[in-house]
């Protein structure tokens, strides 16, 4: 756990967030031990911002990683409170990560709060609804 948190903390500097000045870092841990980082990436057209969680997940999927390969995601911000994933990320995590995967929020005191994917989007829309 220490290793993934350190990676999330170190990777925060890669955030491209000149508009919000709210850097976020996320690291996915796979079942084989691999760790895949992501950061939030913003744009002058504000609506195009991509959150750290989705950056990490899209990077992983782009490398061939799939749902069953993912163990957990750590989300780190440099605040003394816990930052919770936005609705869009909950929707994407719900589809791209196992329902039992852990979502671990980490603040700048390195305190953690752990949830499961299914906790964050009850009664969500999924491909089973199509
Ligand atoms: N953001 C994330 O990257 N993840 C979250 O869980 C919450 C919000 C980003 C989006 C935007 O770049 C900035 O934080 C402020 O909303």
XYZ file of N, CA, C and O and ligand atoms in Angstrom:
536
model
N 0.832 -1.224 0.000
C 0.000 0.000 0.000
C 0.862 1.269 0.000
O 0.552 2.231 -0.675
N 1.985 1.213 0.754
C 2.887 2.376 0.821
C 3.424 2.747 -0.554
O 3.533 3.919 -0.900
N 3.741 1.708 -1.335
C 4.364 1.911 -2.649
C 3.391 2.624 -3.607
O 3.780 3.577 -4.300
N 2.165 2.166 -3.643
C 1.196 2.755 -4.576
C 0.849 4.191 -4.139
O 0.693 5.089 -4.967
N 0.787 4.416 -2.850
C 0.486 5.774 -2.369
C 1.639 6.719 -2.720
O 1.430 7.838 -3.170
N 2.853 6.235 -2.554
C 4.025 7.064 -2.893
C 4.022 7.399 -4.380
O 4.292 8.535 -4.782
N 3.684 6.406 -5.206
C 3.637 6.654 -6.652
C 2.556 7.696 -6.969
O 2.782 8.612 -7.770
N 1.401 7.568 -6.328
C 0.312 8.536 -6.565
C 0.764 9.940 -6.151
O 0.514 10.921 -6.862
N 1.439 10.013 -5.030
C 1.923 11.304 -4.530
C 2.978 11.900 -5.477
O 2.884 13.069 -5.864
N 3.928 11.099 -5.885
C 5.009 11.572 -6.765
C 4.469 11.983 -8.133
O 5.008 12.874 -8.782
N 3.419 11.297 -8.568
C 2.898 11.543 -9.910
C 2.003 12.781 -10.000
O 1.673 13.224 -11.099
N 1.639 13.329 -8.856
C 0.745 14.492 -8.842
C 1.326 15.647 -9.668
O 0.587 16.414 -10.290
N 2.639 15.748 -9.701
C 3.313 16.839 -10.430
C 3.029 16.783 -11.929
O 3.209 17.777 -12.636
N 2.593 15.650 -12.427
C 2.312 15.531 -13.859
C 0.923 16.018 -14.248
O 0.591 16.084 -15.436
N 0.131 16.373 -13.241
C -1.202 16.904 -13.535
C -1.085 18.156 -14.406
O -0.237 19.023 -14.166
N -1.970 18.232 -15.420
C -2.047 19.457 -16.231
C -3.374 20.113 -15.869
O -4.427 19.762 -16.415
N -3.322 21.016 -14.883
C -4.561 21.606 -14.364
C -4.422 23.110 -14.142
O -4.634 23.610 -13.037
N -4.038 23.859 -15.220
C -3.794 25.300 -15.070
C -5.069 26.102 -14.831
O -4.985 27.262 -14.438
N -6.229 25.521 -15.080
C -7.487 26.289 -14.952
C -8.083 26.126 -13.559
O -8.478 27.105 -12.931
N -8.112 24.909 -13.064
C -8.674 24.695 -11.725
C -7.603 24.815 -10.642
O -7.921 25.029 -9.477
N -6.342 24.650 -11.012
C -5.275 24.535 -10.000
C -5.642 23.501 -8.938
O -5.415 23.710 -7.745
N -6.204 22.429 -9.401
C -6.636 21.358 -8.506
C -6.079 20.034 -9.045
O -6.789 19.265 -9.700
N -4.787 19.801 -8.805
C -4.180 18.573 -9.333
C -4.725 17.325 -8.638
O -4.935 17.326 -7.423
N -4.942 16.303 -9.428
C -5.400 15.008 -8.911
C -4.545 13.920 -9.555
O -4.202 14.005 -10.745
N -4.213 12.929 -8.757
C -3.418 11.808 -9.256
C -4.135 10.504 -8.902
O -4.706 10.386 -7.812
N -4.105 9.559 -9.823
C -4.719 8.253 -9.558
C -3.763 7.176 -10.041
O -3.081 7.354 -11.055
N -3.685 6.094 -9.302
C -2.856 4.961 -9.743
C -3.685 3.686 -9.646
O -4.286 3.402 -8.610
N -3.701 2.952 -10.752
C -4.368 1.643 -10.783
C -3.367 0.586 -10.389
O -2.214 0.620 -10.839
N -3.790 -0.355 -9.564
C -2.944 -1.525 -9.295
C -3.603 -2.739 -9.913
O -4.792 -2.995 -9.715
N -2.809 -3.474 -10.691
C -3.318 -4.674 -11.364
C -3.036 -5.916 -10.515
O -2.202 -5.880 -9.604
N -3.719 -7.000 -10.832
C -3.523 -8.246 -10.080
C -2.103 -8.793 -10.196
O -1.631 -9.488 -9.305
N -1.414 -8.446 -11.304
C -0.027 -8.915 -11.458
C 0.979 -7.956 -10.812
O 2.183 -8.119 -10.972
N 0.477 -6.936 -10.106
C 1.361 -6.026 -9.385
C 1.716 -4.765 -10.149
O 2.262 -3.815 -9.579
N 1.409 -4.734 -11.449
C 1.728 -3.528 -12.222
C 0.924 -2.337 -11.723
O -0.215 -2.487 -11.283
N 1.524 -1.166 -11.837
C 0.842 0.057 -11.416
C 0.800 1.042 -12.577
O 1.819 1.289 -13.219
N -0.390 1.594 -12.824
C -0.570 2.476 -13.970
C -1.121 3.817 -13.490
O -2.243 3.896 -12.994
N -0.299 4.878 -13.620
C -0.712 6.189 -13.120
C -1.497 7.004 -14.135
O -1.410 6.773 -15.352
N -2.258 7.958 -13.616
C -2.971 8.922 -14.457
C -3.140 10.220 -13.683
O -3.089 10.216 -12.445
N -3.303 11.305 -14.402
C -3.538 12.609 -13.760
C -4.692 13.304 -14.470
O -5.082 12.903 -15.577
N -5.222 14.354 -13.850
C -6.232 15.143 -14.557
C -5.553 16.026 -15.594
O -4.467 16.574 -15.373
N -6.206 16.125 -16.750
C -5.664 16.885 -17.880
C -6.755 17.825 -18.372
O -7.817 17.376 -18.824
N -6.501 19.125 -18.242
C -7.526 20.123 -18.556
C -7.287 20.751 -19.928
O -6.301 20.457 -20.606
N -8.223 21.619 -20.309
C -8.162 22.258 -21.625
C -8.825 23.630 -21.522
O -9.734 23.819 -20.703
N -8.403 24.567 -22.388
C -9.018 25.890 -22.425
C -10.518 25.779 -22.703
O -11.302 26.623 -22.257
N -10.917 24.759 -23.434
C -12.347 24.434 -23.557
C -12.661 23.550 -22.345
O -12.425 22.339 -22.360
N -13.111 24.199 -21.274
C -13.131 23.572 -19.946
C -13.782 22.185 -19.906
O -13.348 21.307 -19.170
N -14.837 22.036 -20.696
C -15.591 20.774 -20.650
C -14.789 19.562 -21.092
O -15.234 18.426 -20.915
N -13.642 19.794 -21.662
C -12.826 18.677 -22.158
C -11.884 18.106 -21.107
O -11.117 17.183 -21.397
N -11.931 18.634 -19.894
C -11.036 18.127 -18.840
C -11.262 16.632 -18.644
O -12.395 16.150 -18.670
N -10.164 15.929 -18.466
C -10.248 14.494 -18.174
C -9.715 14.250 -16.763
O -8.612 14.692 -16.434
N -10.504 13.595 -15.949
C -10.094 13.346 -14.563
C -8.973 12.314 -14.489
O -8.792 11.494 -15.394
N -8.266 12.344 -13.360
C -7.139 11.439 -13.137
C -7.565 9.969 -13.207
O -6.848 9.132 -13.770
N -8.731 9.671 -12.636
C -9.192 8.279 -12.612
C -9.376 7.750 -14.033
O -8.988 6.629 -14.365
N -10.019 8.579 -14.880
C -10.251 8.134 -16.253
C -8.954 8.108 -17.045
O -8.752 7.223 -17.886
N -8.032 9.041 -16.768
C -6.733 8.989 -17.457
C -6.047 7.663 -17.170
O -5.513 7.012 -18.084
N -6.039 7.244 -15.912
C -5.373 5.983 -15.537
C -6.078 4.799 -16.205
O -5.423 3.918 -16.778
N -7.400 4.795 -16.149
C -8.146 3.673 -16.731
C -7.997 3.606 -18.245
O -7.823 2.521 -18.814
N -8.048 4.758 -18.910
C -7.938 4.748 -20.374
C -6.524 4.354 -20.799
O -6.337 3.675 -21.816
N -5.534 4.767 -20.010
C -4.152 4.352 -20.298
C -4.043 2.831 -20.183
O -3.478 2.158 -21.055
N -4.605 2.305 -19.111
C -4.532 0.853 -18.884
C -5.226 0.096 -20.022
O -4.655 -0.827 -20.608
N -6.444 0.495 -20.336
C -7.179 -0.186 -21.414
C -6.440 -0.061 -22.744
O -6.455 -0.983 -23.563
N -5.776 1.077 -22.957
C -5.027 1.271 -24.210
C -3.859 0.309 -24.321
O -3.346 0.058 -25.411
N -3.432 -0.205 -23.155
C -2.327 -1.172 -23.146
C -2.831 -2.611 -23.146
O -2.051 -3.546 -22.993
N -4.145 -2.779 -23.232
C -4.699 -4.133 -23.288
C -5.207 -4.665 -21.960
O -5.701 -5.792 -21.878
N -5.059 -3.866 -20.901
C -5.584 -4.279 -19.587
C -7.105 -4.337 -19.674
O -7.723 -3.524 -20.369
N -7.714 -5.293 -18.967
C -9.160 -5.393 -18.925
C -9.625 -5.511 -17.476
O -8.837 -5.754 -16.569
N -10.944 -5.340 -17.346
C -11.601 -5.307 -16.032
C -11.041 -6.311 -15.017
O -10.685 -5.964 -13.897
N -10.963 -7.583 -15.440
C -10.588 -8.650 -14.508
C -9.138 -8.541 -14.034
O -8.739 -9.215 -13.090
N -8.349 -7.689 -14.713
C -6.937 -7.530 -14.344
C -6.742 -6.502 -13.223
O -5.637 -6.353 -12.698
N -7.808 -5.762 -12.898
C -7.649 -4.593 -12.018
C -8.027 -4.908 -10.582
O -9.105 -5.454 -10.314
N -7.121 -4.588 -9.662
C -7.368 -4.848 -8.236
C -7.924 -3.617 -7.528
O -8.876 -3.696 -6.779
N -7.293 -2.456 -7.761
C -7.746 -1.267 -7.029
C -7.221 0.006 -7.671
O -6.347 -0.030 -8.531
N -7.788 1.111 -7.196
C -7.312 2.413 -7.663
C -7.129 3.298 -6.433
O -7.967 3.300 -5.516
N -6.009 3.998 -6.425
C -5.717 4.968 -5.356
C -5.863 6.363 -5.949
O -5.359 6.637 -7.048
N -6.567 7.232 -5.238
C -6.791 8.605 -5.721
C -6.213 9.563 -4.694
O -6.613 9.541 -3.515
N -5.265 10.380 -5.151
C -4.536 11.258 -4.227
C -4.682 12.725 -4.621
O -4.568 13.077 -5.797
N -4.933 13.571 -3.616
C -4.866 15.033 -3.812
C -4.117 15.633 -2.636
O -4.082 15.052 -1.543
N -3.581 16.818 -2.845
C -2.782 17.474 -1.801
C -3.671 18.335 -0.897
O -3.488 19.546 -0.789
N -4.660 17.691 -0.299
C -5.580 18.389 0.613
C -5.712 17.563 1.883
O -5.477 16.362 1.852
N -6.130 18.240 2.964
C -6.256 17.482 4.220
C -7.611 16.775 4.323
O -7.877 16.073 5.283
N -8.466 16.991 3.308
C -9.751 16.286 3.278
C -9.714 15.249 2.144
O -8.759 15.206 1.366
N -10.770 14.455 2.055
C -10.803 13.398 1.030
C -11.573 13.868 -0.192
O -12.672 14.417 -0.059
N -10.994 13.669 -1.367
C -11.669 14.030 -2.617
C -12.289 12.767 -3.213
O -11.625 11.754 -3.393
N -13.565 12.869 -3.493
C -14.339 11.720 -3.958
C -14.535 11.805 -5.477
O -14.706 12.906 -6.014
N -14.516 10.689 -6.177
C -14.631 10.714 -7.642
C -15.938 11.345 -8.140
O -16.994 11.167 -7.522
N -15.854 12.038 -9.252
C -17.036 12.692 -9.831
C -17.981 11.636 -10.434
O -17.614 10.464 -10.599
N -19.160 12.068 -10.798
C -20.162 11.153 -11.345
C -19.711 10.476 -12.627
O -19.976 9.286 -12.844
N -19.023 11.242 -13.501
C -18.561 10.636 -14.766
C -17.559 9.516 -14.480
O -17.608 8.446 -15.101
N -16.653 9.759 -13.552
C -15.657 8.721 -13.222
C -16.325 7.519 -12.576
O -15.930 6.372 -12.811
N -17.336 7.754 -11.736
C -18.050 6.621 -11.126
C -18.671 5.742 -12.211
O -18.645 4.516 -12.144
N -19.258 6.388 -13.213
C -19.875 5.643 -14.309
C -18.823 4.818 -15.055
O -19.019 3.642 -15.348
N -17.687 5.457 -15.354
C -16.629 4.771 -16.110
C -15.993 3.661 -15.256
O -15.777 2.540 -15.732
N -15.738 3.948 -13.981
C -15.137 2.922 -13.110
C -16.086 1.743 -12.959
O -15.662 0.588 -12.902
N -17.386 2.042 -12.919
C -18.382 0.988 -12.748
C -18.318 -0.011 -13.903
O -18.494 -1.214 -13.705
N -18.059 0.486 -15.105
C -17.983 -0.418 -16.261
C -16.599 -1.039 -16.440
O -16.485 -2.203 -16.830
N -15.550 -0.278 -16.163
C -14.198 -0.732 -16.531
C -13.432 -1.425 -15.409
O -12.347 -1.964 -15.638
N -13.958 -1.389 -14.190
C -13.292 -2.078 -13.069
C -14.270 -3.069 -12.441
O -15.478 -2.845 -12.482
N -13.758 -4.139 -11.822
C -14.664 -5.080 -11.159
C -15.479 -4.379 -10.077
O -14.985 -3.434 -9.442
N -16.689 -4.836 -9.846
C -17.537 -4.222 -8.814
C -16.899 -4.333 -7.427
O -17.114 -3.492 -6.575
N -16.078 -5.377 -7.240
C -15.433 -5.570 -5.928
C -14.101 -4.816 -5.796
O -13.496 -4.830 -4.724
N -13.654 -4.169 -6.873
C -12.369 -3.457 -6.816
C -12.423 -2.361 -5.756
O -13.464 -1.753 -5.518
N -11.276 -2.128 -5.134
C -11.214 -1.096 -4.093
C -10.922 0.274 -4.694
O -10.106 0.402 -5.613
N -11.595 1.256 -4.144
C -11.334 2.650 -4.503
C -10.847 3.315 -3.225
O -11.593 3.423 -2.235
N -9.572 3.696 -3.241
C -8.934 4.164 -2.004
C -8.609 5.651 -2.131
O -7.824 6.061 -3.000
N -9.241 6.456 -1.302
C -8.995 7.898 -1.308
C -7.871 8.178 -0.310
O -7.876 7.632 0.795
N -6.928 9.040 -0.723
C -5.789 9.357 0.147
C -5.645 10.871 0.231
O -5.632 11.553 -0.806
N -5.535 11.390 1.449
C -5.324 12.844 1.595
C -3.850 13.142 1.853
O -3.020 12.234 1.894
N -3.535 14.426 2.052
C -2.108 14.773 2.168
C -1.494 14.439 3.526
O -0.305 14.647 3.742
N -2.334 13.910 4.427
C -1.762 13.371 5.679
C -1.532 11.867 5.531
O -1.233 11.177 6.496
N -1.779 11.389 4.313
C -1.669 9.967 3.966
C -2.660 9.101 4.742
O -2.432 7.907 4.961
N -3.768 9.733 5.134
C -4.885 8.964 5.684
C -5.660 8.388 4.511
O -5.665 8.975 3.422
N -6.320 7.255 4.738
C -7.039 6.604 3.636
C -8.495 6.329 4.009
O -8.823 6.165 5.191
N -9.318 6.310 2.967
C -10.715 5.874 3.103
C -10.949 4.895 1.976
O -10.722 5.241 0.811
N -11.413 3.699 2.297
C -11.555 2.664 1.269
C -13.021 2.331 1.004
O -13.796 2.124 1.949
N -13.360 2.310 -0.271
C -14.704 1.932 -0.715
C -14.566 0.802 -1.721
O -13.469 0.520 -2.198
N -15.695 0.196 -2.063
C -15.707 -0.723 -3.191
C -16.417 -0.033 -4.343
O -17.271 0.838 -4.130
N -16.069 -0.447 -5.547
C -16.664 0.162 -6.741
C -18.196 0.200 -6.626
O -18.822 1.222 -6.906
N -18.791 -0.911 -6.178
C -20.261 -0.961 -6.126
C -20.867 0.003 -5.107
O -22.047 0.319 -5.177
N -20.038 0.493 -4.148
C -20.559 1.472 -3.166
C -20.844 2.816 -3.825
O -21.680 3.579 -3.345
N -20.096 3.124 -4.884
C -20.091 4.503 -5.382
C -21.127 4.794 -6.460
O -21.368 5.960 -6.783
N -21.719 3.739 -7.024
C -22.744 3.999 -8.046
C -23.889 2.996 -7.921
O -24.087 2.148 -8.793
N -24.657 3.097 -6.847
C -25.770 2.168 -6.703
C -26.814 2.408 -7.789
O -27.042 3.559 -8.184
N -27.423 1.328 -8.271
C -28.482 1.402 -9.277
C -28.011 2.154 -10.528
O -28.733 2.933 -11.138
N -26.735 1.908 -10.909
C -26.171 2.607 -12.068
C -26.647 2.021 -13.390
O -27.145 0.895 -13.438
N -26.486 2.797 -14.439
C -26.789 2.349 -15.802
C -25.618 1.514 -16.304
O -24.460 1.911 -16.151
N -25.922 0.353 -16.904
C -24.827 -0.495 -17.387
C -25.237 -1.157 -18.696
O -26.379 -1.031 -19.135
N -24.288 -1.899 -19.276
C -24.592 -2.541 -20.574
C -25.710 -3.561 -20.457
O -26.365 -3.870 -21.437
N -25.973 -4.061 -19.263
C -27.089 -4.991 -19.051
C -28.440 -4.290 -19.311
O -29.453 -4.934 -19.525
N -28.444 -2.969 -19.247
C -29.700 -2.216 -19.467
C -29.988 -1.998 -20.954
O -31.076 -1.533 -21.309
N -28.999 -2.288 -21.801
C -29.201 -1.975 -23.224
C -30.033 -3.043 -23.917
O -29.975 -4.211 -23.541
N -10.920 15.853 -10.821
C -10.296 14.639 -10.927
O -9.324 14.487 -11.681
N -10.772 13.616 -10.190
C -11.750 13.720 -9.250
O -12.086 12.739 -8.606
C -12.426 15.012 -9.047
C -12.076 16.078 -9.997
C -10.362 16.973 -11.584
C -11.181 17.486 -12.735
C -10.650 18.899 -12.869
O -9.454 18.856 -13.639
C -10.279 19.289 -11.444
O -10.194 18.078 -10.725
C -11.274 20.206 -10.786
O -12.564 19.741 -10.916
